[in-house]
């Protein structure tokens, strides 16, 4: 987590760096800071506790500027979210910003303290500044070599950016297991945690690999492998996202904008991959053959949070369409289990950011044991796709709101395509079945467009239930993961406790909770489980529980049993989760907005969880 931005070039860069941080604030917002080397060659820093707006106020009161600079927005790991612990951290002429965790910081701090270095913060990061300063001053190394020597001593996950008052017009970055992208400009170069931070200035990016470092001047970049000091082969990638895609575009929140972008995002994810005429799915990016699939002994889907929920929906699709029954695992659990994996195993990682530490570790565990590894990811060039044999990119565009919305539905579309592809390869789907599936899938963007334009009672629901201490979400079959997703969305942005449950499990425990103070959301469209779930709904009502039913359009019976009703368009069962995602998102969004919480940057969370 944490966001970092660096610039070296001909412009005064304080505004540019702060603007980049604004686009990275989703990564953490416990504190923010800026460092520049000014025209007199002085290293100047400003830092502020809390959100970026506090730093902006500080900069208005006490401006600084320079042509070499860097900034940081923090998600606290080591040390409280105070100004003293805010980055940049300094030692002598050196300033450092850092995303990640330095695992051996205690030992390094002891060593540096013995050499006379005095520490000002409780962070792990500060040791990096002192270590570089030591190599620079005590050993007289040039900046890039001092950084390289320091990085060789670090254990953990990190991306860092370094500036040095005695070496103006240079910035140095390095990465291990935390994202760092280098932007190539005209007479200026950039470093950032994420392309969104620098898209306004360049679309030409170099994704820095683990174990690499880069030294940037206004006119050039020098990329090295830290361990050998050799220049690796690196490639420029031109990113197609436009800067406008990372703006709010008139919506009150990014989350709301991203909910409304779903028809476009799903259409983009399907585009070019489906031929209705030939009744085929074409995914050349997934290099698996019929023989590969036939000899599979184990199949795991891994992810965290919302991505895990997309995997859970995927299980129903792989079972129905391809006759494969994947284990769908929370990555932080799988990575430490002794799960059977070998060369006849397939691991599919699902991740919006492609940087989630637990998902990456679970994937690596599979790779270590010889498994084939593939992914579904939204961010081109992120760590997870870079480690995989093949990646099916969701074309959701940048997702800024911390609560995942369009990334989820595009993951559902992608996992559906993959299940169809596997079914096709394994000969499990005849033409009629394929045509029905593809027609349903291709129709989803239009259906969601209509769904989003319909009036619905979200505000009434929020007014009635925003003071609830807890809520229950029930769903069955492929809507059980949607109950989990609805509950997760509500928790993370409205701070109302919520639990998602398989509707049939309610009688085994949660029913004890039901009374007039516990609202229940019941996903009860006219699907295969309709009657059973309706009975569960009656059981809630019989115990005076307030109920919101998510029913199929035109289902007039639902209203008799419910305090509130939201409707879903009548669609084939395999695409129901896609249309059911919309009310799950809008219930949470409206509830949070009604309560006045920080919808896009909810407390304690970060968009991309790059620490364990
Ligand atoms: O980037 P990833 O998809 O790997 O992120 C996984 C989770 O951290 C993420 O889905 C998280 O649960 C969201 N905040 C949910 O809205």
Coordinates of C-alpha atoms and ligand atoms in Angstrom, one line a residue:
X1 CA 0.0 0.0 0.0
X2 CA 1.1 3.6 0.1
X3 CA 1.5 5.7 -3.0
X4 CA 4.7 7.2 -4.3
X5 CA 5.4 9.6 -7.1
X6 CA 8.8 11.0 -8.3
X7 CA 9.7 13.6 -11.0
X8 CA 12.9 14.9 -12.5
X9 CA 12.7 17.4 -15.4
X10 CA 12.6 21.1 -16.3
X11 CA 9.4 22.1 -14.5
X12 CA 8.8 23.1 -10.9
X13 CA 7.1 19.9 -9.8
X14 CA 5.4 20.4 -6.4
X15 CA 1.9 20.7 -8.1
X16 CA 2.6 17.8 -10.4
X17 CA 3.7 15.5 -7.5
X18 CA 0.7 16.5 -5.4
X19 CA -1.7 15.9 -8.3
X20 CA -0.1 12.5 -8.7
X21 CA -0.6 11.8 -5.0
X22 CA -4.3 12.7 -5.4
X23 CA -4.6 9.9 -7.9
X24 CA -2.8 7.5 -5.6
X25 CA -4.7 8.4 -2.4
X26 CA -6.8 5.3 -2.8
X27 CA -3.6 3.4 -1.8
X28 CA -3.5 5.0 1.7
X29 CA -4.4 8.2 3.4
X30 CA -2.9 8.2 6.9
X31 CA -0.4 11.0 6.0
X32 CA 1.2 12.6 3.1
X33 CA 4.5 14.3 2.3
X34 CA 6.6 16.0 -0.4
X35 CA 10.3 16.5 -0.8
X36 CA 12.1 18.6 -3.4
X37 CA 15.6 19.8 -4.2
X38 CA 15.2 23.5 -4.8
X39 CA 17.1 25.9 -7.1
X40 CA 19.7 26.5 -4.4
X41 CA 20.3 22.7 -4.0
X42 CA 18.6 22.5 -0.7
X43 CA 16.5 19.5 0.3
X44 CA 13.1 20.7 1.5
X45 CA 10.3 18.6 2.9
X46 CA 6.7 19.2 4.0
X47 CA 4.6 16.5 5.7
X48 CA 1.2 16.3 7.3
X49 CA -0.8 13.8 9.2
X50 CA -4.1 12.6 7.7
X51 CA -5.3 13.1 4.2
X52 CA -3.6 14.9 1.3
X53 CA -5.7 18.0 1.8
X54 CA -3.7 18.6 5.0
X55 CA -0.5 18.6 3.1
X56 CA -2.0 20.9 0.5
X57 CA -2.9 23.4 3.3
X58 CA 0.6 23.1 4.7
X59 CA 2.1 23.8 1.3
X60 CA -0.1 26.9 1.0
X61 CA 1.2 28.2 4.3
X62 CA 4.8 27.2 3.6
X63 CA 5.4 26.6 -0.1
X64 CA 8.3 24.6 -1.4
X65 CA 9.2 23.8 -5.0
X66 CA 12.0 22.3 -7.2
X67 CA 12.7 20.5 -10.4
X68 CA 13.5 17.2 -8.7
X69 CA 10.9 16.0 -6.3
X70 CA 8.8 13.1 -4.9
X71 CA 5.7 12.6 -2.8
X72 CA 4.1 9.9 -0.6
X73 CA 0.7 9.0 0.6
X74 CA 0.8 6.6 3.5
X75 CA -1.1 3.5 4.7
X76 CA 0.6 3.0 8.1
X77 CA 2.3 -0.3 8.9
X78 CA 5.2 0.6 11.3
X79 CA 4.4 3.5 13.6
X80 CA 1.3 5.5 14.2
X81 CA -0.2 7.7 11.5
X82 CA 1.5 10.9 12.8
X83 CA 3.5 13.6 11.1
X84 CA 6.8 12.3 12.5
X85 CA 6.1 9.0 10.9
X86 CA 5.0 10.6 7.6
X87 CA 7.3 10.1 4.6
X88 CA 9.7 11.4 3.1
X89 CA 12.2 10.3 5.7
X90 CA 15.6 12.0 5.7
X91 CA 19.2 11.5 6.7
X92 CA 21.7 14.1 5.8
X93 CA 21.2 15.1 2.1
X94 CA 19.1 12.0 1.4
X95 CA 15.3 11.7 1.4
X96 CA 13.3 8.5 0.8
X97 CA 9.7 7.5 0.2
X98 CA 8.8 3.9 0.6
X99 CA 5.9 1.5 -0.1
X100 CA 6.1 -1.8 1.7
X101 CA 7.8 -3.3 4.8
X102 CA 11.5 -3.6 5.7
X103 CA 11.5 -6.8 7.7
X104 CA 15.1 -6.4 9.0
X105 CA 14.7 -2.8 10.1
X106 CA 15.3 -3.5 13.8
X107 CA 18.7 -5.0 13.1
X108 CA 19.6 -2.3 10.6
X109 CA 18.6 0.4 13.0
X110 CA 20.8 -1.0 15.7
X111 CA 23.7 -1.2 13.3
X112 CA 23.2 2.4 12.1
X113 CA 22.6 3.7 15.6
X114 CA 26.0 2.3 16.6
X115 CA 27.5 4.3 13.8
X116 CA 26.0 7.5 15.2
X117 CA 22.8 7.8 13.2
X118 CA 19.9 9.3 15.2
X119 CA 16.4 8.3 14.3
X120 CA 13.4 10.6 14.4
X121 CA 10.5 8.2 13.6
X122 CA 9.0 4.8 14.6
X123 CA 9.0 3.7 10.9
X124 CA 10.9 0.9 9.2
X125 CA 11.4 3.3 6.3
X126 CA 13.8 5.7 8.1
X127 CA 16.6 3.0 8.1
X128 CA 16.7 3.2 4.3
X129 CA 17.5 6.9 4.3
X130 CA 20.2 6.4 6.9
X131 CA 21.6 3.4 5.1
X132 CA 21.9 5.3 1.8
X133 CA 23.3 8.3 3.6
X134 CA 25.9 6.0 5.2
X135 CA 27.0 4.6 1.9
X136 CA 27.0 8.1 0.4
X137 CA 29.0 9.9 3.1
X138 CA 31.0 7.4 5.0
X139 CA 31.9 5.3 1.9
X140 CA 31.8 8.2 -0.7
X141 CA 29.7 6.2 -3.2
X142 CA 27.7 7.9 -6.0
X143 CA 24.0 8.1 -5.3
X144 CA 22.9 5.2 -7.5
X145 CA 25.6 2.9 -6.1
X146 CA 24.8 4.0 -2.6
X147 CA 21.1 3.1 -3.2
X148 CA 22.1 -0.2 -4.7
X149 CA 24.4 -1.1 -1.8
X150 CA 21.6 -0.1 0.7
X151 CA 19.0 -2.2 -1.2
X152 CA 21.2 -5.2 -1.1
X153 CA 20.8 -5.1 2.7
X154 CA 17.0 -4.8 2.8
X155 CA 14.8 -7.8 3.4
X156 CA 11.1 -7.5 2.8
X157 CA 8.8 -5.9 0.2
X158 CA 9.5 -2.4 -1.0
X159 CA 9.5 0.1 -3.7
X160 CA 11.5 3.2 -2.9
X161 CA 12.2 6.5 -4.5
X162 CA 15.3 8.5 -3.4
X163 CA 16.5 12.1 -4.0
X164 CA 19.7 13.7 -2.8
X165 CA 20.4 17.4 -2.3
X166 CA 24.0 16.9 -3.4
X167 CA 23.0 15.2 -6.7
X168 CA 20.2 17.4 -8.1
X169 CA 18.5 16.4 -11.3
X170 CA 18.6 12.7 -10.4
X171 CA 16.0 10.4 -8.8
X172 CA 16.6 6.8 -8.1
X173 CA 13.9 4.1 -7.6
X174 CA 14.1 0.4 -6.7
X175 CA 11.6 -2.4 -6.2
X176 CA 11.1 -5.8 -4.6
X177 CA 7.5 -7.1 -4.5
X178 CA 5.8 -3.7 -4.4
X179 CA 4.8 -1.9 -7.6
X180 CA 6.9 0.7 -9.3
X181 CA 6.4 2.1 -12.8
X182 CA 8.8 4.4 -14.7
X183 CA 7.2 7.0 -17.0
X184 CA 9.2 8.1 -20.0
X185 CA 8.5 11.8 -20.8
X186 CA 9.9 14.4 -23.2
X187 CA 12.8 15.9 -21.3
X188 CA 11.3 14.7 -18.0
X189 CA 11.0 11.3 -16.3
X190 CA 8.7 9.9 -13.6
X191 CA 8.4 7.1 -11.1
X192 CA 5.1 6.1 -9.5
X193 CA 3.3 3.2 -7.7
X194 CA 0.6 3.2 -10.4
X195 CA 0.3 4.5 -13.9
X196 CA -2.8 6.6 -12.9
X197 CA -0.5 9.0 -11.0
X198 CA 1.5 10.0 -14.1
X199 CA -0.9 9.3 -17.0
X200 CA -1.5 13.0 -17.5
X201 CA 2.1 13.4 -18.5
X202 CA 3.0 10.3 -20.4
X203 CA 1.5 7.0 -21.5
X204 CA 4.9 5.4 -22.2
X205 CA 5.7 3.2 -19.2
X206 CA 8.4 0.7 -18.1
X207 CA 7.2 -1.7 -15.4
X208 CA 10.2 -2.1 -13.1
X209 CA 10.7 -5.8 -12.3
X210 CA 11.5 -7.2 -8.8
X211 CA 15.1 -6.7 -8.0
X212 CA 15.6 -3.9 -10.4
X213 CA 16.5 -0.3 -9.8
X214 CA 16.4 2.8 -12.1
X215 CA 18.3 6.1 -12.1
X216 CA 16.4 8.9 -13.8
X217 CA 17.7 12.2 -15.1
X218 CA 15.6 14.6 -17.2
X219 CA 17.1 13.1 -20.4
X220 CA 17.6 9.5 -19.7
X221 CA 17.0 6.4 -17.6
X222 CA 19.5 3.8 -16.5
X223 CA 17.9 0.5 -15.4
X224 CA 20.0 -2.1 -13.5
X225 CA 19.6 -5.4 -11.8
X226 CA 20.4 -4.7 -8.2
X227 CA 22.2 -8.0 -7.5
X228 CA 24.5 -7.8 -10.5
X229 CA 24.6 -4.2 -11.5
X230 CA 24.0 -5.3 -15.1
X231 CA 21.5 -3.6 -17.4
X232 CA 18.6 -5.9 -18.0
X233 CA 16.5 -5.9 -21.2
X234 CA 13.5 -3.7 -20.6
X235 CA 10.5 -2.8 -22.7
X236 CA 8.4 0.2 -23.0
X237 CA 4.6 -0.3 -22.7
X238 CA 2.2 2.2 -24.1
X239 CA -0.8 2.4 -21.8
X240 CA -4.2 3.0 -23.4
X241 CA -6.0 4.4 -20.3
X242 CA -6.7 8.1 -20.7
X243 CA -6.2 10.5 -17.8
X244 CA -9.9 11.3 -17.9
X245 CA -10.7 7.7 -17.0
X246 CA -9.2 8.4 -13.5
X247 CA -11.5 11.5 -12.9
X248 CA -14.9 11.6 -11.2
X249 CA -16.6 12.9 -14.4
X250 CA -19.4 14.8 -12.6
X251 CA -20.3 12.0 -10.1
X252 CA -20.3 12.6 -6.4
X253 CA -17.9 9.7 -5.8
X254 CA -15.6 7.5 -7.8
X255 CA -17.6 4.5 -6.6
X256 CA -20.8 5.8 -8.1
X257 CA -19.1 6.7 -11.4
X258 CA -17.5 3.2 -11.4
X259 CA -20.9 1.5 -10.8
X260 CA -22.3 3.4 -13.8
X261 CA -19.3 2.5 -15.9
X262 CA -20.1 -1.2 -15.6
X263 CA -22.0 -1.6 -18.9
X264 CA -19.0 -0.1 -20.8
X265 CA -16.4 -2.1 -18.7
X266 CA -18.2 -5.4 -19.2
X267 CA -18.6 -4.8 -23.0
X268 CA -14.9 -3.9 -23.2
X269 CA -14.0 -7.1 -21.4
X270 CA -16.1 -9.2 -23.8
X271 CA -15.1 -7.4 -26.9
X272 CA -13.0 -9.3 -29.4
X273 CA -13.2 -12.5 -27.4
X274 CA -16.6 -13.8 -28.4
X275 CA -17.8 -14.9 -31.8
X276 CA -21.6 -15.4 -31.8
X277 CA -21.4 -16.4 -35.4
X278 CA -18.9 -19.2 -34.8
X279 CA -20.2 -19.8 -31.3
X280 CA -16.7 -19.7 -29.9
X281 CA -14.7 -17.9 -27.2
X282 CA -11.2 -16.9 -28.3
X283 CA -8.7 -16.4 -25.6
X284 CA -5.3 -16.6 -27.2
X285 CA -3.7 -15.2 -24.0
X286 CA -4.5 -18.4 -22.1
X287 CA -2.1 -21.0 -23.4
X288 CA -3.9 -24.1 -22.2
X289 CA -4.9 -27.0 -24.5
X290 CA -7.5 -29.7 -24.2
X291 CA -4.7 -32.1 -23.2
X292 CA -3.6 -29.7 -20.4
X293 CA -7.1 -29.6 -19.0
X294 CA -7.8 -33.3 -19.4
X295 CA -4.8 -34.2 -17.3
X296 CA -5.5 -31.8 -14.5
X297 CA -5.6 -33.3 -11.0
X298 CA -6.2 -30.1 -9.0
X299 CA -7.6 -26.7 -9.9
X300 CA -7.5 -23.8 -7.5
X301 CA -8.9 -20.3 -7.8
X302 CA -7.3 -17.8 -5.4
X303 CA -8.1 -14.2 -4.5
X304 CA -8.9 -11.9 -1.7
X305 CA -12.1 -10.0 -0.7
X306 CA -14.2 -9.2 -3.8
X307 CA -11.9 -11.1 -6.1
X308 CA -12.4 -14.2 -4.0
X309 CA -16.2 -13.7 -4.4
X310 CA -15.7 -13.6 -8.1
X311 CA -13.9 -16.9 -7.8
X312 CA -16.8 -18.4 -5.8
X313 CA -19.2 -17.4 -8.6
X314 CA -16.6 -19.0 -11.0
X315 CA -16.9 -22.4 -9.3
X316 CA -20.6 -22.7 -10.4
X317 CA -19.6 -21.7 -13.9
X318 CA -16.7 -24.1 -14.2
X319 CA -18.8 -26.9 -12.8
X320 CA -21.8 -26.3 -15.1
X321 CA -19.9 -25.4 -18.2
X322 CA -16.7 -27.4 -18.1
X323 CA -17.3 -30.2 -15.6
X324 CA -14.4 -28.9 -13.5
X325 CA -14.8 -28.2 -9.8
X326 CA -12.1 -25.8 -8.6
X327 CA -11.2 -25.2 -5.0
X328 CA -11.9 -21.5 -4.4
X329 CA -9.5 -20.3 -1.8
X330 CA -8.8 -17.2 0.2
X331 CA -5.2 -16.5 -0.8
X332 CA -4.0 -15.6 2.7
X333 CA -5.1 -19.1 3.8
X334 CA -3.9 -21.1 0.8
X335 CA -0.4 -19.7 0.9
X336 CA 0.3 -21.3 4.2
X337 CA -1.6 -24.6 3.7
X338 CA 0.0 -27.8 2.5
X339 CA -2.5 -28.0 -0.4
X340 CA -1.7 -30.7 -3.0
X341 CA -0.2 -29.0 -6.0
X342 CA 2.0 -30.4 -8.8
X343 CA 2.6 -30.1 -12.5
X344 CA -0.9 -31.4 -13.0
X345 CA -2.4 -28.5 -11.1
X346 CA -3.8 -25.2 -12.4
X347 CA -3.9 -22.1 -10.2
X348 CA -6.1 -19.2 -11.4
X349 CA -5.4 -15.9 -9.5
X350 CA -8.1 -13.2 -9.6
X351 CA -7.0 -9.7 -8.7
X352 CA -8.0 -6.2 -9.7
X353 CA -4.7 -4.6 -8.9
X354 CA -2.5 -7.5 -9.7
X355 CA -0.4 -6.5 -6.6
X356 CA -2.2 -8.1 -3.7
X357 CA 0.6 -9.7 -1.6
X358 CA -1.4 -12.7 -0.4
X359 CA -2.6 -13.6 -3.9
X360 CA 0.8 -13.2 -5.3
X361 CA 2.3 -15.4 -2.6
X362 CA -0.4 -18.1 -3.1
X363 CA 0.4 -18.0 -6.8
X364 CA 4.1 -18.3 -6.2
X365 CA 3.5 -21.3 -3.9
X366 CA 1.7 -23.0 -6.8
X367 CA 4.6 -22.1 -9.2
X368 CA 7.1 -23.4 -6.7
X369 CA 5.4 -26.8 -6.7
X370 CA 5.2 -26.9 -10.5
X371 CA 1.6 -25.8 -11.1
X372 CA 0.5 -24.0 -14.2
X373 CA -0.5 -20.4 -13.2
X374 CA -2.8 -18.0 -15.0
X375 CA -4.7 -14.9 -13.9
X376 CA -7.6 -12.5 -14.3
X377 CA -6.3 -9.0 -13.7
X378 CA -7.2 -5.4 -14.4
X379 CA -3.9 -3.7 -14.3
X380 CA -1.6 -4.3 -17.3
X381 CA 1.9 -5.1 -16.3
X382 CA 1.2 -5.6 -12.6
X383 CA 3.1 -8.2 -10.6
X384 CA 0.6 -11.0 -10.8
X385 CA 0.2 -11.1 -14.6
X386 CA 4.0 -10.7 -15.0
X387 CA 4.5 -14.0 -13.1
X388 CA 1.8 -15.9 -15.0
X389 CA 1.8 -17.9 -18.2
X390 CA -1.3 -16.2 -19.3
X391 CA -3.6 -13.4 -18.2
X392 CA -7.1 -12.6 -19.2
X393 CA -7.3 -8.8 -18.7
X394 CA -10.5 -7.3 -17.6
X395 CA -10.8 -4.0 -19.4
X396 CA -12.5 -2.1 -16.5
X397 CA -10.2 0.9 -16.7
X398 CA -8.7 2.5 -13.5
X399 CA -10.8 1.7 -10.4
X400 CA -10.2 4.4 -7.8
X401 CA -13.0 3.8 -5.3
X402 CA -11.6 1.5 -2.6
X403 CA -14.8 -0.6 -2.7
X404 CA -14.5 -2.7 -5.8
X405 CA -17.5 -2.5 -8.2
X406 CA -16.7 -2.6 -12.0
X407 CA -13.6 -4.7 -11.3
X408 CA -15.9 -7.3 -9.7
X409 CA -18.4 -7.5 -12.6
X410 CA -15.7 -7.6 -15.2
X411 CA -14.0 -10.4 -13.2
X412 CA -17.4 -12.2 -13.4
X413 CA -17.5 -11.7 -17.1
X414 CA -13.9 -12.8 -17.5
X415 CA -14.4 -15.9 -15.4
X416 CA -17.5 -16.8 -17.4
X417 CA -15.4 -16.5 -20.6
X418 CA -12.8 -18.7 -19.2
X419 CA -15.3 -21.4 -18.1
X420 CA -16.8 -21.3 -21.6
X421 CA -13.4 -21.6 -23.1
X422 CA -12.6 -24.6 -20.9
X423 CA -16.0 -26.2 -21.7
X424 CA -15.4 -25.6 -25.4
X425 CA -11.9 -27.2 -25.2
X426 CA -13.2 -30.2 -23.3
X427 CA -16.1 -30.7 -25.7
X428 CA -18.7 -30.1 -22.9
X429 CA -20.8 -27.5 -24.8
X430 CA -22.8 -28.1 -27.9
X431 CA -23.6 -25.3 -30.3
X432 CA -27.0 -24.5 -28.8
X433 CA -25.6 -24.3 -25.3
X434 CA -22.7 -22.1 -26.5
X435 CA -25.0 -19.8 -28.3
X436 CA -27.4 -19.5 -25.3
X437 CA -24.5 -18.7 -23.0
X438 CA -22.8 -16.2 -25.3
X439 CA -26.1 -14.4 -26.2
X440 CA -26.8 -14.0 -22.5
X441 CA -23.4 -12.7 -21.7
X442 CA -23.3 -10.3 -24.6
X443 CA -26.6 -8.9 -23.5
X444 CA -25.5 -8.1 -20.0
X445 CA -24.1 -4.6 -20.7
X446 CA -27.5 -3.5 -22.1
X447 CA -29.4 -5.1 -19.3
X448 CA -27.2 -3.4 -16.6
X449 CA -27.6 -0.1 -18.5
X450 CA -31.4 -0.4 -18.1
X451 CA -31.1 -1.6 -14.5
X452 CA -29.0 1.5 -13.6
X453 CA -31.5 3.9 -15.3
X454 CA -34.6 2.5 -13.4
X455 CA -35.9 4.4 -10.3
X456 CA -35.5 2.3 -7.1
X457 CA -36.0 2.8 -3.4
X458 CA -32.4 2.9 -2.3
X459 CA -32.8 6.2 -0.5
X460 CA -35.8 5.0 1.4
X461 CA -33.9 1.9 2.5
X462 CA -31.0 4.0 3.7
X463 CA -33.3 6.3 5.6
X464 CA -35.0 3.3 7.3
X465 CA -31.9 1.2 8.1
X466 CA -28.9 3.5 8.3
X467 CA -28.8 3.1 12.1
X468 CA -28.9 -0.7 12.1
X469 CA -26.0 -2.2 14.0
X470 CA -25.9 -5.2 11.8
X471 CA -27.4 -6.7 8.7
X472 CA -27.8 -10.1 7.2
X473 CA -27.5 -11.0 3.5
X474 CA -28.9 -14.3 2.2
X475 CA -28.4 -15.9 -1.2
X476 CA -28.3 -19.4 -2.6
X477 CA -26.5 -21.1 -5.4
X478 CA -24.5 -18.6 -7.5
X479 CA -26.1 -15.8 -5.6
X480 CA -24.5 -16.9 -2.3
X481 CA -21.3 -15.2 -3.3
X482 CA -23.3 -12.1 -4.1
X483 CA -24.7 -12.2 -0.5
X484 CA -21.0 -12.2 0.7
X485 CA -20.2 -9.4 -1.7
X486 CA -23.2 -7.3 -0.6
X487 CA -22.2 -7.7 3.0
X488 CA -18.6 -6.8 2.3
X489 CA -19.5 -3.7 0.4
X490 CA -21.8 -2.6 3.2
X491 CA -19.2 -3.2 5.9
X492 CA -16.3 -1.4 4.2
X493 CA -18.1 1.8 3.3
X494 CA -21.0 2.2 5.7
X495 CA -19.3 0.7 8.7
X496 CA -22.4 -1.3 9.4
X497 CA -21.6 -4.9 10.4
X498 CA -23.0 -7.3 7.9
X499 CA -22.8 -11.0 7.3
X500 CA -23.4 -12.9 4.0
X501 CA -24.8 -16.4 4.5
X502 CA -26.0 -19.2 2.3
X503 CA -29.8 -18.9 2.7
X504 CA -30.1 -22.6 3.5
X505 CA -27.6 -22.3 6.4
X506 CA -29.6 -19.7 8.2
X507 CA -31.5 -22.2 10.2
X508 CA -28.2 -23.6 11.5
X509 CA -27.4 -20.6 13.6
X510 CA -27.9 -17.0 12.3
X511 CA -31.7 -17.4 12.7
X512 CA -31.1 -16.8 16.4
X513 CA -30.1 -13.2 15.6
X514 CA -33.3 -12.3 13.9
X515 CA -35.6 -9.7 15.5
X516 CA -37.1 -6.4 14.5
X517 CA -33.6 -4.7 14.7
X518 CA -31.8 -6.9 12.2
X519 CA -32.6 -6.1 8.6
X520 CA -32.1 -8.9 6.1
X521 CA -31.4 -8.6 2.4
X522 CA -32.7 -11.7 0.6
X523 CA -31.6 -12.4 -2.9
X524 CA -34.7 -14.2 -4.2
X525 CA -35.1 -13.9 -8.0
X526 CA -37.0 -16.6 -9.9
X527 CA -34.0 -19.0 -10.2
X528 CA -33.7 -22.7 -9.5
X529 CA -33.7 -22.0 -5.7
X530 CA -36.6 -19.6 -5.7
X531 CA -39.0 -21.6 -3.6
X532 CA -36.4 -22.6 -1.0
X533 CA -35.2 -19.1 -0.6
X534 CA -38.7 -17.8 -0.4
X535 CA -39.3 -20.2 2.6
X536 CA -36.2 -18.7 4.3
X537 CA -37.6 -15.3 3.7
X538 CA -40.9 -16.3 5.3
X539 CA -38.9 -17.6 8.3
X540 CA -37.3 -14.2 8.7
X541 CA -40.6 -12.4 8.4
X542 CA -42.2 -14.8 10.9
X543 CA -39.6 -13.6 13.5
X544 CA -40.4 -9.9 12.9
X545 CA -37.1 -9.3 10.9
X546 CA -37.3 -6.4 8.5
X547 CA -36.7 -7.7 5.0
X548 CA -35.5 -6.3 1.6
X549 CA -36.2 -8.7 -1.2
X550 CA -34.2 -8.6 -4.4
X551 CA -36.8 -10.2 -6.7
X552 CA -37.3 -10.7 -10.4
X553 CA -39.0 -7.8 -12.2
X554 CA -42.8 -8.5 -12.2
X555 CA -42.7 -10.8 -9.2
X556 CA -45.7 -9.3 -7.4
X557 CA -45.7 -11.9 -4.6
X558 CA -42.4 -10.6 -3.3
X559 CA -43.9 -7.3 -2.1
X560 CA -46.3 -9.1 0.3
X561 CA -43.4 -10.5 2.3
X562 CA -41.1 -7.6 2.1
X563 CA -40.6 -4.2 3.7
X564 CA -38.7 -3.2 0.6
X565 CA -38.3 -4.7 -2.8
X566 CA -35.6 -4.2 -5.4
X567 CA -36.0 -5.9 -8.8
X568 CA -33.6 -7.7 -11.1
X569 CA -34.2 -8.1 -14.8
X570 CA -35.2 -11.7 -15.8
X571 CA -31.9 -13.1 -17.2
X572 CA -30.5 -16.6 -17.6
X573 CA -29.1 -18.1 -14.4
X574 CA -25.4 -17.9 -15.3
X575 CA -25.5 -14.2 -15.7
X576 CA -27.7 -13.5 -12.7
X577 CA -24.7 -12.7 -10.4
X578 CA -23.7 -9.9 -12.9
X579 CA -27.1 -8.1 -12.6
X580 CA -27.4 -8.9 -8.9
X581 CA -24.2 -7.1 -8.2
X582 CA -25.8 -3.7 -9.0
X583 CA -28.2 -3.6 -6.1
X584 CA -25.5 -5.0 -3.8
X585 CA -23.4 -2.1 -4.7
X586 CA -26.1 0.6 -4.6
X587 CA -27.5 -0.5 -1.3
X588 CA -24.1 -0.1 0.3
X589 CA -23.3 3.1 -1.6
X590 CA -26.6 4.8 -0.7
X591 CA -26.4 3.7 2.9
X592 CA -22.8 5.1 3.2
X593 CA -23.6 8.3 1.4
X594 CA -26.7 8.8 3.6
X595 CA -24.5 8.3 6.7
X596 CA -21.9 10.7 5.3
X597 CA -18.9 8.3 5.5
X598 CA -15.9 8.7 3.2
X599 CA -17.2 6.5 0.4
X600 CA -14.2 6.4 -1.8
X601 CA -11.6 6.2 1.0
X602 CA -13.2 4.4 3.9
X603 CA -11.3 4.3 7.1
X604 CA -8.4 1.8 7.7
X605 CA -8.6 0.4 4.2
X606 CA -6.4 0.7 1.1
X607 CA -7.2 -0.1 -2.5
X608 CA -4.3 -2.4 -3.1
X609 CA -3.0 -4.5 -0.2
X610 CA 0.6 -5.1 -0.9
X611 CA 1.6 -6.1 2.6
X612 CA 0.7 -9.4 4.3
Ligands
LIG1 O1 -6.6 -5.9 -6.1 P1 -7.3 -7.1 -5.6 O2 -8.5 -7.5 -6.5 O3 -6.4 -8.3 -5.5 O4 -7.9 -6.8 -4.2 C1 -8.4 -7.8 -3.4 C2 -9.2 -7.2 -2.2 O5 -8.3 -6.4 -1.4 C3 -10.3 -6.2 -2.7 O6 -11.2 -6.9 -3.5 C4 -11.1 -5.7 -1.5 O7 -11.7 -6.7 -0.8 C5 -12.0 -4.6 -1.9 N1 -11.8 -3.4 -1.1 C6 -13.4 -5.0 -1.9 O8 -14.3 -3.9 -2.2

